[in-house]
PDB file of C-alpha atoms in Angstrom:
ATOM      1  CA  MET M 390      -8.894 -38.429   4.446  1.00 47.00           C
ATOM      2  CA  ALA M 391      -6.381 -37.740   2.135  1.00 47.00           C
ATOM      3  CA  ARG M 392      -7.285 -33.727   0.914  1.00 53.00           C
ATOM      4  CA  ARG M 393      -6.693 -34.298  -2.458  1.00 56.00           C
ATOM      5  CA  GLN M 394     -10.204 -36.855  -2.463  1.00 76.00           C
ATOM      6  CA  LEU M 395     -11.765 -33.055  -2.068  1.00 83.00           C
ATOM      7  CA  THR M 396     -12.865 -31.348  -5.370  1.00 86.00           C
ATOM      8  CA  VAL M 397     -13.681 -27.391  -5.917  1.00 86.00           C
ATOM      9  CA  ARG M 398     -16.952 -28.542  -7.184  1.00 87.00           C
ATOM     10  CA  GLN M 399     -17.899 -30.071  -3.763  1.00 88.00           C
ATOM     11  CA  LEU M 400     -16.693 -26.853  -2.155  1.00 88.00           C
ATOM     12  CA  GLU M 401     -19.017 -25.093  -4.131  1.00 89.00           C
ATOM     13  CA  VAL M 402     -22.018 -26.805  -4.078  1.00 88.00           C
ATOM     14  CA  LEU M 403     -21.243 -27.055   0.147  1.00 89.00           C
ATOM     15  CA  ASP M 404     -21.337 -23.149   0.339  1.00 89.00           C
ATOM     16  CA  ALA M 405     -24.457 -22.705  -2.411  1.00 87.00           C
ATOM     17  CA  VAL M 406     -26.702 -25.106  -0.245  1.00 85.00           C
ATOM     18  CA  GLY M 407     -25.265 -23.473   2.912  1.00 85.00           C
ATOM     19  CA  LYS M 408     -26.361 -19.669   1.219  1.00 85.00           C
ATOM     20  CA  ALA M 409     -29.238 -20.782  -0.233  1.00 82.00           C
ATOM     21  CA  GLY M 410     -30.692 -22.897   2.022  1.00 78.00           C
ATOM     22  CA  SER M 411     -31.637 -25.722  -0.128  1.00 80.00           C
ATOM     23  CA  VAL M 412     -30.600 -28.195  -2.568  1.00 82.00           C
ATOM     24  CA  THR M 413     -33.258 -27.080  -4.983  1.00 82.00           C
ATOM     25  CA  ALA M 414     -31.785 -23.300  -4.685  1.00 84.00           C
ATOM     26  CA  ALA M 415     -28.319 -24.392  -4.720  1.00 83.00           C
ATOM     27  CA  ALA M 416     -28.978 -26.502  -7.948  1.00 83.00           C
ATOM     28  CA  SER M 417     -30.464 -23.112  -9.520  1.00 84.00           C
ATOM     29  CA  ALA M 418     -27.525 -21.292  -8.670  1.00 83.00           C
ATOM     30  CA  LEU M 419     -24.769 -23.072 -10.302  1.00 83.00           C
ATOM     31  CA  HIS M 420     -26.925 -24.431 -13.298  1.00 83.00           C
ATOM     32  CA  LEU M 421     -26.749 -27.934 -12.084  1.00 84.00           C
ATOM     33  CA  THR M 422     -29.791 -30.428 -11.977  1.00 86.00           C
ATOM     34  CA  GLN M 423     -30.620 -31.392  -7.859  1.00 85.00           C
ATOM     35  CA  PRO M 424     -29.676 -35.068  -8.689  1.00 85.00           C
ATOM     36  CA  ALA M 425     -25.997 -33.611  -9.476  1.00 86.00           C
ATOM     37  CA  VAL M 426     -26.283 -32.066  -6.360  1.00 84.00           C
ATOM     38  CA  SER M 427     -27.457 -34.476  -3.944  1.00 85.00           C
ATOM     39  CA  MET M 428     -24.396 -36.875  -5.367  1.00 87.00           C
ATOM     40  CA  GLN M 429     -22.061 -34.020  -4.543  1.00 87.00           C
ATOM     41  CA  LEU M 430     -22.951 -34.175  -0.877  1.00 86.00           C
ATOM     42  CA  ARG M 431     -23.333 -38.043  -0.513  1.00 86.00           C
ATOM     43  CA  GLN M 432     -20.124 -37.839  -1.911  1.00 88.00           C
ATOM     44  CA  LEU M 433     -18.423 -35.376   0.379  1.00 88.00           C
ATOM     45  CA  GLU M 434     -20.500 -36.869   3.404  1.00 87.00           C
ATOM     46  CA  ASP M 435     -19.051 -40.249   2.486  1.00 87.00           C
ATOM     47  CA  GLN M 436     -15.016 -38.940   2.474  1.00 87.00           C
ATOM     48  CA  LEU M 437     -15.679 -36.391   5.430  1.00 87.00           C
ATOM     49  CA  GLN M 438     -17.557 -39.416   7.093  1.00 87.00           C
ATOM     50  CA  LEU M 439     -19.988 -36.337   8.593  1.00 87.00           C
ATOM     51  CA  SER M 440     -23.446 -36.069   8.262  1.00 87.00           C
ATOM     52  CA  LEU M 441     -23.853 -32.495   6.954  1.00 85.00           C
ATOM     53  CA  PHE M 442     -27.516 -32.156   6.254  1.00 81.00           C
ATOM     54  CA  GLU M 443     -30.233 -34.080   7.622  1.00 82.00           C
ATOM     55  CA  PRO M 444     -33.850 -34.907   6.427  1.00 79.00           C
ATOM     56  CA  VAL M 445     -36.780 -32.894   6.800  1.00 77.00           C
ATOM     57  CA  GLY M 446     -40.228 -33.492   5.570  1.00 75.00           C
ATOM     58  CA  ARG M 447     -39.168 -33.688   1.388  1.00 71.00           C
ATOM     59  CA  GLY M 448     -36.206 -31.408   1.674  1.00 70.00           C
ATOM     60  CA  LEU M 449     -32.696 -31.588   3.496  1.00 74.00           C
ATOM     61  CA  GLN M 450     -31.876 -29.523   6.195  1.00 78.00           C
ATOM     62  CA  ILE M 451     -28.229 -28.710   6.823  1.00 81.00           C
ATOM     63  CA  THR M 452     -26.491 -29.458  10.083  1.00 85.00           C
ATOM     64  CA  GLU M 453     -24.631 -27.530  12.912  1.00 86.00           C
ATOM     65  CA  PRO M 454     -21.140 -29.154  11.179  1.00 87.00           C
ATOM     66  CA  GLY M 455     -22.417 -28.686   7.944  1.00 85.00           C
ATOM     67  CA  ARG M 456     -23.069 -24.670   8.531  1.00 87.00           C
ATOM     68  CA  ASP M 457     -19.784 -24.757   9.973  1.00 89.00           C
ATOM     69  CA  LEU M 458     -18.034 -26.630   7.108  1.00 91.00           C
ATOM     70  CA  ALA M 459     -20.258 -24.298   4.609  1.00 87.00           C
ATOM     71  CA  ALA M 460     -19.156 -21.441   5.989  1.00 88.00           C
ATOM     72  CA  MET M 461     -15.205 -22.775   5.546  1.00 90.00           C
ATOM     73  CA  ALA M 462     -16.000 -23.844   1.992  1.00 89.00           C
ATOM     74  CA  GLY M 463     -16.991 -20.315   1.027  1.00 87.00           C
ATOM     75  CA  ASP M 464     -13.311 -18.917   2.577  1.00 87.00           C
ATOM     76  CA  LEU M 465     -11.628 -21.396   0.432  1.00 89.00           C
ATOM     77  CA  LEU M 466     -13.258 -20.563  -3.028  1.00 87.00           C
ATOM     78  CA  LEU M 467     -12.656 -16.981  -1.948  1.00 84.00           C
ATOM     79  CA  ARG M 468      -8.611 -17.819  -1.617  1.00 83.00           C
ATOM     80  CA  LEU M 469      -8.939 -19.548  -4.962  1.00 85.00           C
ATOM     81  CA  ASP M 470     -10.241 -16.637  -6.506  1.00 80.00           C
ATOM     82  CA  ASP M 471      -7.510 -14.840  -5.031  1.00 78.00           C
ATOM     83  CA  PHE M 472      -4.653 -17.011  -6.113  1.00 80.00           C
ATOM     84  CA  ALA M 473      -6.134 -17.060  -9.925  1.00 74.00           C
ATOM     85  CA  LEU M 474      -5.916 -13.250  -9.819  1.00 69.00           C
ATOM     86  CA  ALA M 475      -2.640 -12.854  -8.645  1.00 70.00           C
ATOM     87  CA  ALA M 476      -1.114 -15.687 -10.826  1.00 71.00           C
ATOM     88  CA  ARG M 477      -2.723 -13.444 -13.873  1.00 64.00           C
ATOM     89  CA  GLU M 478      -1.394 -10.320 -12.251  1.00 62.00           C
ATOM     90  CA  LEU M 479       2.036 -11.704 -11.729  1.00 58.00           C
ATOM     91  CA  ARG M 480       2.287 -13.049 -15.700  1.00 55.00           C
ATOM     92  CA  GLY M 481       1.923  -9.090 -16.338  1.00 49.00           C
ATOM     93  CA  VAL M 482      -2.331  -9.093 -17.037  1.00 43.00           C
ATOM     94  CA  ARG M 483      -3.553  -6.093 -15.454  1.00 56.00           C
ATOM     95  CA  ARG M 484      -6.583  -7.345 -14.541  1.00 63.00           C
ATOM     96  CA  GLY M 485      -7.837  -7.993 -10.754  1.00 76.00           C
ATOM     97  CA  ARG M 486     -10.185  -7.241  -8.563  1.00 84.00           C
ATOM     98  CA  VAL M 487     -10.828  -5.330  -4.927  1.00 91.00           C
ATOM     99  CA  ARG M 488     -14.033  -6.070  -2.547  1.00 93.00           C
ATOM    100  CA  LEU M 489     -14.668  -2.514  -1.047  1.00 96.00           C
ATOM    101  CA  GLY M 490     -16.867  -1.921   1.824  1.00 96.00           C
ATOM    102  CA  ILE M 491     -17.113   1.961   3.051  1.00 96.00           C
ATOM    103  CA  VAL M 492     -19.229   3.523   5.671  1.00 91.00           C
ATOM    104  CA  SER M 493     -21.993   5.467   4.740  1.00 88.00           C
ATOM    105  CA  THR M 494     -20.335   8.662   5.180  1.00 89.00           C
ATOM    106  CA  ALA M 495     -17.461   7.930   2.729  1.00 93.00           C
ATOM    107  CA  LYS M 496     -19.899   7.677  -0.092  1.00 91.00           C
ATOM    108  CA  TYR M 497     -19.226  11.629  -0.765  1.00 90.00           C
ATOM    109  CA  PHE M 498     -15.760  10.930  -1.612  1.00 92.00           C
ATOM    110  CA  ALA M 499     -14.828   7.472  -2.179  1.00 93.00           C
ATOM    111  CA  PRO M 500     -16.694   7.521  -6.183  1.00 90.00           C
ATOM    112  CA  ARG M 501     -14.200  10.903  -6.648  1.00 89.00           C
ATOM    113  CA  LEU M 502     -11.362   8.735  -5.659  1.00 92.00           C
ATOM    114  CA  LEU M 503     -12.528   5.619  -7.646  1.00 92.00           C
ATOM    115  CA  ALA M 504     -13.200   6.800 -10.803  1.00 91.00           C
ATOM    116  CA  GLN M 505      -9.348   8.924 -10.405  1.00 90.00           C
ATOM    117  CA  PHE M 506      -7.945   5.179  -9.360  1.00 91.00           C
ATOM    118  CA  LEU M 507     -10.176   3.424 -12.918  1.00 90.00           C
ATOM    119  CA  GLN M 508      -9.088   5.630 -15.176  1.00 87.00           C
ATOM    120  CA  SER M 509      -5.358   3.978 -14.659  1.00 83.00           C
ATOM    121  CA  HIS M 510      -6.457   0.860 -13.990  1.00 84.00           C
ATOM    122  CA  PRO M 511      -9.303   0.128 -16.613  1.00 82.00           C
ATOM    123  CA  GLY M 512      -8.948  -3.524 -16.408  1.00 79.00           C
ATOM    124  CA  LEU M 513      -9.789  -3.740 -12.452  1.00 83.00           C
ATOM    125  CA  ASP M 514     -13.189  -5.215 -11.159  1.00 85.00           C
ATOM    126  CA  LEU M 515     -13.766  -2.801  -8.445  1.00 89.00           C
ATOM    127  CA  LYS M 516     -17.029  -4.105  -6.205  1.00 91.00           C
ATOM    128  CA  LEU M 517     -18.258  -1.055  -3.827  1.00 94.00           C
ATOM    129  CA  ASN M 518     -20.664  -1.407  -1.018  1.00 93.00           C
ATOM    130  CA  VAL M 519     -21.807   0.536   1.475  1.00 93.00           C
ATOM    131  CA  TYR M 520     -22.365  -1.050   4.946  1.00 89.00           C
ATOM    132  CA  ASN M 521     -22.439   0.476   8.585  1.00 86.00           C
ATOM    133  CA  ARG M 522     -19.050   0.121  10.481  1.00 88.00           C
ATOM    134  CA  GLU M 523     -19.713  -3.230  12.152  1.00 88.00           C
ATOM    135  CA  HIS M 524     -20.891  -4.598   9.093  1.00 91.00           C
ATOM    136  CA  ILE M 525     -17.815  -3.798   7.806  1.00 94.00           C
ATOM    137  CA  ILE M 526     -15.884  -4.897  10.577  1.00 93.00           C
ATOM    138  CA  GLU M 527     -18.150  -8.893  10.003  1.00 92.00           C
ATOM    139  CA  GLN M 528     -16.858  -8.178   6.262  1.00 93.00           C
ATOM    140  CA  LEU M 529     -13.592  -8.128   7.007  1.00 94.00           C
ATOM    141  CA  GLN M 530     -13.080 -10.824   9.622  1.00 91.00           C
ATOM    142  CA  SER M 531     -15.084 -13.047   7.108  1.00 90.00           C
ATOM    143  CA  TYR M 532     -12.683 -12.357   4.085  1.00 90.00           C
ATOM    144  CA  THR M 533     -15.821 -11.245   1.928  1.00 91.00           C
ATOM    145  CA  ILE M 534     -14.472  -7.952   1.367  1.00 95.00           C
ATOM    146  CA  ASP M 535     -10.631  -6.798   1.000  1.00 94.00           C
ATOM    147  CA  LEU M 536     -10.493  -3.122   2.472  1.00 97.00           C
ATOM    148  CA  GLY M 537     -12.541  -1.279   4.555  1.00 97.00           C
ATOM    149  CA  ILE M 538     -12.586   2.573   4.831  1.00 97.00           C
ATOM    150  CA  MET M 539     -13.986   4.009   8.023  1.00 93.00           C
ATOM    151  CA  GLY M 540     -13.653   6.890  10.394  1.00 90.00           C
ATOM    152  CA  ARG M 541     -12.367   5.159  13.485  1.00 86.00           C
ATOM    153  CA  PRO M 542     -10.811   1.619  13.436  1.00 86.00           C
ATOM    154  CA  PRO M 543     -11.590  -1.909  14.780  1.00 85.00           C
ATOM    155  CA  GLU M 544      -9.852  -2.198  18.129  1.00 84.00           C
ATOM    156  CA  GLY M 545      -8.088  -6.147  18.490  1.00 80.00           C
ATOM    157  CA  ALA M 546      -5.342  -8.025  16.440  1.00 77.00           C
ATOM    158  CA  SER M 547      -7.285  -9.225  13.997  1.00 90.00           C
ATOM    159  CA  LEU M 548      -7.341  -6.053  11.593  1.00 94.00           C
ATOM    160  CA  VAL M 549      -5.408  -3.273  11.353  1.00 94.00           C
ATOM    161  CA  GLY M 550      -6.426   0.331  10.433  1.00 95.00           C
ATOM    162  CA  THR M 551      -4.378   2.510   8.347  1.00 95.00           C
ATOM    163  CA  PRO M 552      -4.483   6.276   8.371  1.00 95.00           C
ATOM    164  CA  PHE M 553      -4.988   7.933   4.571  1.00 95.00           C
ATOM    165  CA  ALA M 554      -7.003  11.281   4.814  1.00 94.00           C
ATOM    166  CA  PRO M 555      -7.976  13.629   7.348  1.00 93.00           C
ATOM    167  CA  ASN M 556     -11.789  13.788   8.679  1.00 93.00           C
ATOM    168  CA  LEU M 557     -12.904  16.854  10.052  1.00 94.00           C
ATOM    169  CA  LEU M 558     -16.556  17.043  12.384  1.00 96.00           C
ATOM    170  CA  ALA M 559     -18.643  20.151  12.985  1.00 97.00           C
ATOM    171  CA  ILE M 560     -21.586  21.308  14.452  1.00 98.00           C
ATOM    172  CA  VAL M 561     -24.040  21.893  11.165  1.00 98.00           C
ATOM    173  CA  ALA M 562     -27.566  24.133  11.773  1.00 98.00           C
ATOM    174  CA  ALA M 563     -29.275  25.733   9.406  1.00 97.00           C
ATOM    175  CA  PRO M 564     -28.770  29.264   8.039  1.00 97.00           C
ATOM    176  CA  SER M 565     -31.780  30.478  10.231  1.00 95.00           C
ATOM    177  CA  HIS M 566     -30.706  29.068  13.252  1.00 96.00           C
ATOM    178  CA  PRO M 567     -30.136  31.625  15.817  1.00 95.00           C
ATOM    179  CA  LEU M 568     -26.781  30.542  17.051  1.00 96.00           C
ATOM    180  CA  SER M 569     -25.375  30.821  13.563  1.00 94.00           C
ATOM    181  CA  LEU M 570     -25.160  34.640  14.438  1.00 93.00           C
ATOM    182  CA  ARG M 571     -23.036  33.952  17.278  1.00 94.00           C
ATOM    183  CA  SER M 572     -19.216  33.992  16.306  1.00 91.00           C
ATOM    184  CA  GLN M 573     -18.302  31.873  19.024  1.00 94.00           C
ATOM    185  CA  LEU M 574     -19.807  29.372  21.024  1.00 97.00           C
ATOM    186  CA  THR M 575     -18.937  26.842  23.552  1.00 97.00           C
ATOM    187  CA  PRO M 576     -20.313  23.098  24.026  1.00 97.00           C
ATOM    188  CA  GLU M 577     -22.450  24.517  27.176  1.00 97.00           C
ATOM    189  CA  ASP M 578     -23.972  26.827  24.443  1.00 97.00           C
ATOM    190  CA  LEU M 579     -25.371  23.820  22.841  1.00 97.00           C
ATOM    191  CA  GLU M 580     -26.524  22.050  26.147  1.00 95.00           C
ATOM    192  CA  HIS M 581     -30.625  22.491  25.842  1.00 93.00           C
ATOM    193  CA  GLU M 582     -30.440  22.384  21.916  1.00 97.00           C
ATOM    194  CA  PRO M 583     -32.142  19.955  19.965  1.00 98.00           C
ATOM    195  CA  PHE M 584     -29.799  17.156  18.404  1.00 98.00           C
ATOM    196  CA  ILE M 585     -30.039  14.924  15.467  1.00 98.00           C
ATOM    197  CA  VAL M 586     -27.622  12.232  16.109  1.00 97.00           C
ATOM    198  CA  ARG M 587     -26.217   9.023  14.320  1.00 94.00           C
ATOM    199  CA  GLU M 588     -27.266   5.824  15.513  1.00 91.00           C
ATOM    200  CA  PRO M 589     -25.010   4.100  18.527  1.00 90.00           C
ATOM    201  CA  GLY M 590     -21.664   2.804  17.354  1.00 82.00           C
ATOM    202  CA  SER M 591     -20.964   4.792  14.157  1.00 85.00           C
ATOM    203  CA  GLY M 592     -17.471   6.933  14.781  1.00 84.00           C
ATOM    204  CA  THR M 593     -19.777  10.091  14.216  1.00 90.00           C
ATOM    205  CA  ARG M 594     -21.800   9.237  17.137  1.00 92.00           C
ATOM    206  CA  MET M 595     -19.035   7.860  19.279  1.00 91.00           C
ATOM    207  CA  ALA M 596     -16.706  10.639  18.164  1.00 92.00           C
ATOM    208  CA  MET M 597     -19.679  13.384  19.269  1.00 95.00           C
ATOM    209  CA  ASP M 598     -20.447  11.512  22.793  1.00 96.00           C
ATOM    210  CA  ARG M 599     -16.734  11.769  23.252  1.00 95.00           C
ATOM    211  CA  TYR M 600     -16.402  15.489  22.383  1.00 97.00           C
ATOM    212  CA  PHE M 601     -19.665  16.491  24.890  1.00 97.00           C
ATOM    213  CA  ALA M 602     -18.314  13.836  28.259  1.00 97.00           C
ATOM    214  CA  ASP M 603     -14.903  15.897  27.640  1.00 96.00           C
ATOM    215  CA  ALA M 604     -16.780  18.908  28.002  1.00 96.00           C
ATOM    216  CA  GLY M 605     -18.824  18.018  30.938  1.00 96.00           C
ATOM    217  CA  VAL M 606     -21.712  18.297  28.948  1.00 96.00           C
ATOM    218  CA  THR M 607     -25.347  16.310  28.410  1.00 96.00           C
ATOM    219  CA  ILE M 608     -27.097  17.427  25.054  1.00 96.00           C
ATOM    220  CA  ASN M 609     -30.806  16.559  23.755  1.00 96.00           C
ATOM    221  CA  PRO M 610     -30.945  13.749  21.265  1.00 97.00           C
ATOM    222  CA  ILE M 611     -34.415  14.258  19.764  1.00 97.00           C
ATOM    223  CA  MET M 612     -33.650  12.000  16.979  1.00 97.00           C
ATOM    224  CA  GLU M 613     -31.610   9.346  15.610  1.00 96.00           C
ATOM    225  CA  ALA M 614     -30.226   8.471  12.184  1.00 94.00           C
ATOM    226  CA  ASP M 615     -28.241   5.568  10.604  1.00 88.00           C
ATOM    227  CA  SER M 616     -27.429   8.016   7.388  1.00 89.00           C
ATOM    228  CA  SER M 617     -25.536  11.412   7.237  1.00 91.00           C
ATOM    229  CA  GLU M 618     -28.038  12.626   4.600  1.00 93.00           C
ATOM    230  CA  THR M 619     -31.056  12.061   7.073  1.00 95.00           C
ATOM    231  CA  ILE M 620     -29.255  14.455   9.631  1.00 97.00           C
ATOM    232  CA  LYS M 621     -28.530  17.032   6.654  1.00 96.00           C
ATOM    233  CA  GLN M 622     -32.003  17.067   5.678  1.00 96.00           C
ATOM    234  CA  ALA M 623     -33.582  17.381   9.455  1.00 97.00           C
ATOM    235  CA  VAL M 624     -31.376  20.247  10.053  1.00 98.00           C
ATOM    236  CA  MET M 625     -32.095  22.008   6.877  1.00 97.00           C
ATOM    237  CA  ALA M 626     -35.544  21.794   7.663  1.00 96.00           C
ATOM    238  CA  GLY M 627     -34.659  23.193  11.237  1.00 95.00           C
ATOM    239  CA  ILE M 628     -35.787  20.104  13.432  1.00 97.00           C
ATOM    240  CA  GLY M 629     -32.237  20.660  15.045  1.00 97.00           C
ATOM    241  CA  ILE M 630     -28.748  20.619  14.833  1.00 98.00           C
ATOM    242  CA  GLY M 631     -26.203  17.872  14.408  1.00 97.00           C
ATOM    243  CA  LEU M 632     -22.506  16.805  14.088  1.00 97.00           C
ATOM    244  CA  LEU M 633     -21.279  15.895  10.893  1.00 96.00           C
ATOM    245  CA  SER M 634     -17.987  15.153   8.637  1.00 94.00           C
ATOM    246  CA  LEU M 635     -17.445  18.276   6.702  1.00 93.00           C
ATOM    247  CA  HIS M 636     -17.347  16.184   3.416  1.00 90.00           C
ATOM    248  CA  THR M 637     -20.882  15.254   3.599  1.00 92.00           C
ATOM    249  CA  VAL M 638     -21.838  19.133   3.948  1.00 94.00           C
ATOM    250  CA  ARG M 639     -19.972  20.663   0.775  1.00 91.00           C
ATOM    251  CA  LEU M 640     -22.522  20.926  -1.086  1.00 91.00           C
ATOM    252  CA  GLU M 641     -25.312  22.091   1.301  1.00 95.00           C
ATOM    253  CA  GLN M 642     -22.991  25.098   2.685  1.00 94.00           C
ATOM    254  CA  ALA M 643     -21.882  26.070  -1.128  1.00 93.00           C
ATOM    255  CA  ALA M 644     -25.312  26.650  -1.839  1.00 95.00           C
ATOM    256  CA  GLY M 645     -26.332  28.428   2.101  1.00 96.00           C
ATOM    257  CA  ARG M 646     -28.362  25.729   3.200  1.00 97.00           C
ATOM    258  CA  LEU M 647     -25.749  24.386   5.783  1.00 97.00           C
ATOM    259  CA  VAL M 648     -24.145  26.622   8.130  1.00 97.00           C
ATOM    260  CA  THR M 649     -20.868  25.520  10.157  1.00 97.00           C
ATOM    261  CA  LEU M 650     -21.434  26.880  13.855  1.00 97.00           C
ATOM    262  CA  ARG M 651     -18.195  27.657  15.471  1.00 96.00           C
ATOM    263  CA  VAL M 652     -18.017  26.268  18.436  1.00 97.00           C
ATOM    264  CA  ALA M 653     -14.457  25.478  20.821  1.00 96.00           C
ATOM    265  CA  GLY M 654     -12.896  22.381  20.292  1.00 95.00           C
ATOM    266  CA  LEU M 655     -14.399  22.303  16.871  1.00 96.00           C
ATOM    267  CA  PRO M 656     -13.834  20.557  14.110  1.00 96.00           C
ATOM    268  CA  LEU M 657     -12.950  17.679  15.579  1.00 95.00           C
ATOM    269  CA  ARG M 658      -9.903  16.198  13.338  1.00 93.00           C
ATOM    270  CA  ARG M 659     -10.376  12.334  13.150  1.00 93.00           C
ATOM    271  CA  GLN M 660      -9.157  10.560  10.462  1.00 94.00           C
ATOM    272  CA  TRP M 661     -10.168   8.220   7.569  1.00 96.00           C
ATOM    273  CA  PHE M 662      -8.784   4.481   7.559  1.00 96.00           C
ATOM    274  CA  ALA M 663      -8.494   2.175   5.243  1.00 97.00           C
ATOM    275  CA  VAL M 664      -8.673  -1.528   7.326  1.00 97.00           C
ATOM    276  CA  HIS M 665      -8.121  -5.012   6.332  1.00 96.00           C
ATOM    277  CA  SER M 666      -7.326  -8.444   8.060  1.00 94.00           C
ATOM    278  CA  ARG M 667      -3.978  -8.930   9.893  1.00 91.00           C
ATOM    279  CA  GLN M 668      -4.367 -12.849   8.936  1.00 87.00           C
ATOM    280  CA  ARG M 669      -4.975 -12.743   4.826  1.00 87.00           C
ATOM    281  CA  GLN M 670      -2.605 -11.241   2.746  1.00 85.00           C
ATOM    282  CA  LEU M 671      -4.196  -8.879   0.446  1.00 88.00           C
ATOM    283  CA  THR M 672      -3.941  -9.534  -3.379  1.00 84.00           C
ATOM    284  CA  PRO M 673      -1.831  -7.256  -5.366  1.00 84.00           C
ATOM    285  CA  SER M 674      -5.059  -5.139  -6.722  1.00 86.00           C
ATOM    286  CA  ALA M 675      -6.185  -4.402  -3.246  1.00 90.00           C
ATOM    287  CA  ARG M 676      -2.217  -3.787  -2.373  1.00 90.00           C
ATOM    288  CA  GLU M 677      -2.178  -1.211  -5.069  1.00 90.00           C
ATOM    289  CA  PHE M 678      -5.336   0.868  -4.425  1.00 93.00           C
ATOM    290  CA  LEU M 679      -4.213   0.928  -0.877  1.00 95.00           C
ATOM    291  CA  GLU M 680      -0.939   2.612  -1.972  1.00 93.00           C
ATOM    292  CA  TYR M 681      -3.317   4.781  -4.003  1.00 93.00           C
ATOM    293  CA  LEU M 682      -4.996   5.813  -1.306  1.00 95.00           C
ATOM    294  CA  LEU M 683      -2.291   6.583   0.862  1.00 94.00           C
ATOM    295  CA  ARG M 684      -0.484   8.396  -2.170  1.00 92.00           C
ATOM    296  CA  GLU M 685      -2.790  10.748  -3.204  1.00 91.00           C
ATOM    297  CA  ALA M 686      -5.938  10.260  -1.312  1.00 90.00           C
ATOM    298  CA  ASP M 687      -5.785  13.448   0.827  1.00 87.00           C
ATOM    299  CA  ASP M 688      -5.054  15.865  -2.081  1.00 85.00           C
ATOM    300  CA  LEU M 689      -7.900  14.542  -4.008  1.00 81.00           C
ATOM    301  CA  MET M 690     -10.290  14.941  -0.927  1.00 82.00           C
ATOM    302  CA  ARG M 691      -8.797  18.033   0.118  1.00 76.00           C
ATOM    303  CA  SER M 692      -9.501  19.644  -3.198  1.00 67.00           C
ATOM    304  CA  GLY M 693     -13.338  18.689  -3.049  1.00 58.00           C
ATOM    305  CA  ILE M 694     -13.964  20.409   0.379  1.00 45.00           C
TER     306      ILE M 694
END
């Protein structure tokens, strides 16, 4: 089959049906009639000489080959969008798109960085979503987002992480906590303290586990949370103590609602990373945003702590 026989509309229809799960829903999303969508699918199956859907009751169910090709169709449509955006920017039109995914801890500083960037790029279309670390990695690998911001870059050859600013992690407690009066603590002093911890797999949890493992200390986690905000609220309520990025507790420290415990070896000095796919070239807008992070993020974030 000559590739020129495939049309963008056929790719759009296949992608829409794969995502929506039915011809009716795909037709609504594309603002087409159901017969028009069905016709596009029949033509595509004839061209590919492959069954992409099979009848189930009164409807159609996507086959396994259909799911695989629908995912590829989505990727191709994203690449076509990138092609059009790059062409506009090369013509000197200062409009583009950056799709950004950040871990929840980064939401305490990312909006300030984005606001500064958008001031000098008023025509930019910037999409921001907050995910957990594993979801960001999946989104990067499927090319759904251009850049991810996280505290620990993934291992492997498919993604590359570029450090752009320090990320300091420390133990925080309520001001009324007895340990807040101690001028110096060791990891052993925290062994029997109730801890509120992040979920397994988060960058903060991995850094905490590594710190106490290196010290030969086993802590007492009594509560697990999937966000820094939940940990902050639990610590302020006096339930326990927790390890958090100092970016997340700036306001609470200034208001006297949280204090940093002075523990040997802390704060942990980590880095914030901008991560992107090694297999996919960044759009001009995404590349410009990455260069902005490398050039200005550190100073802007320091001023905000």
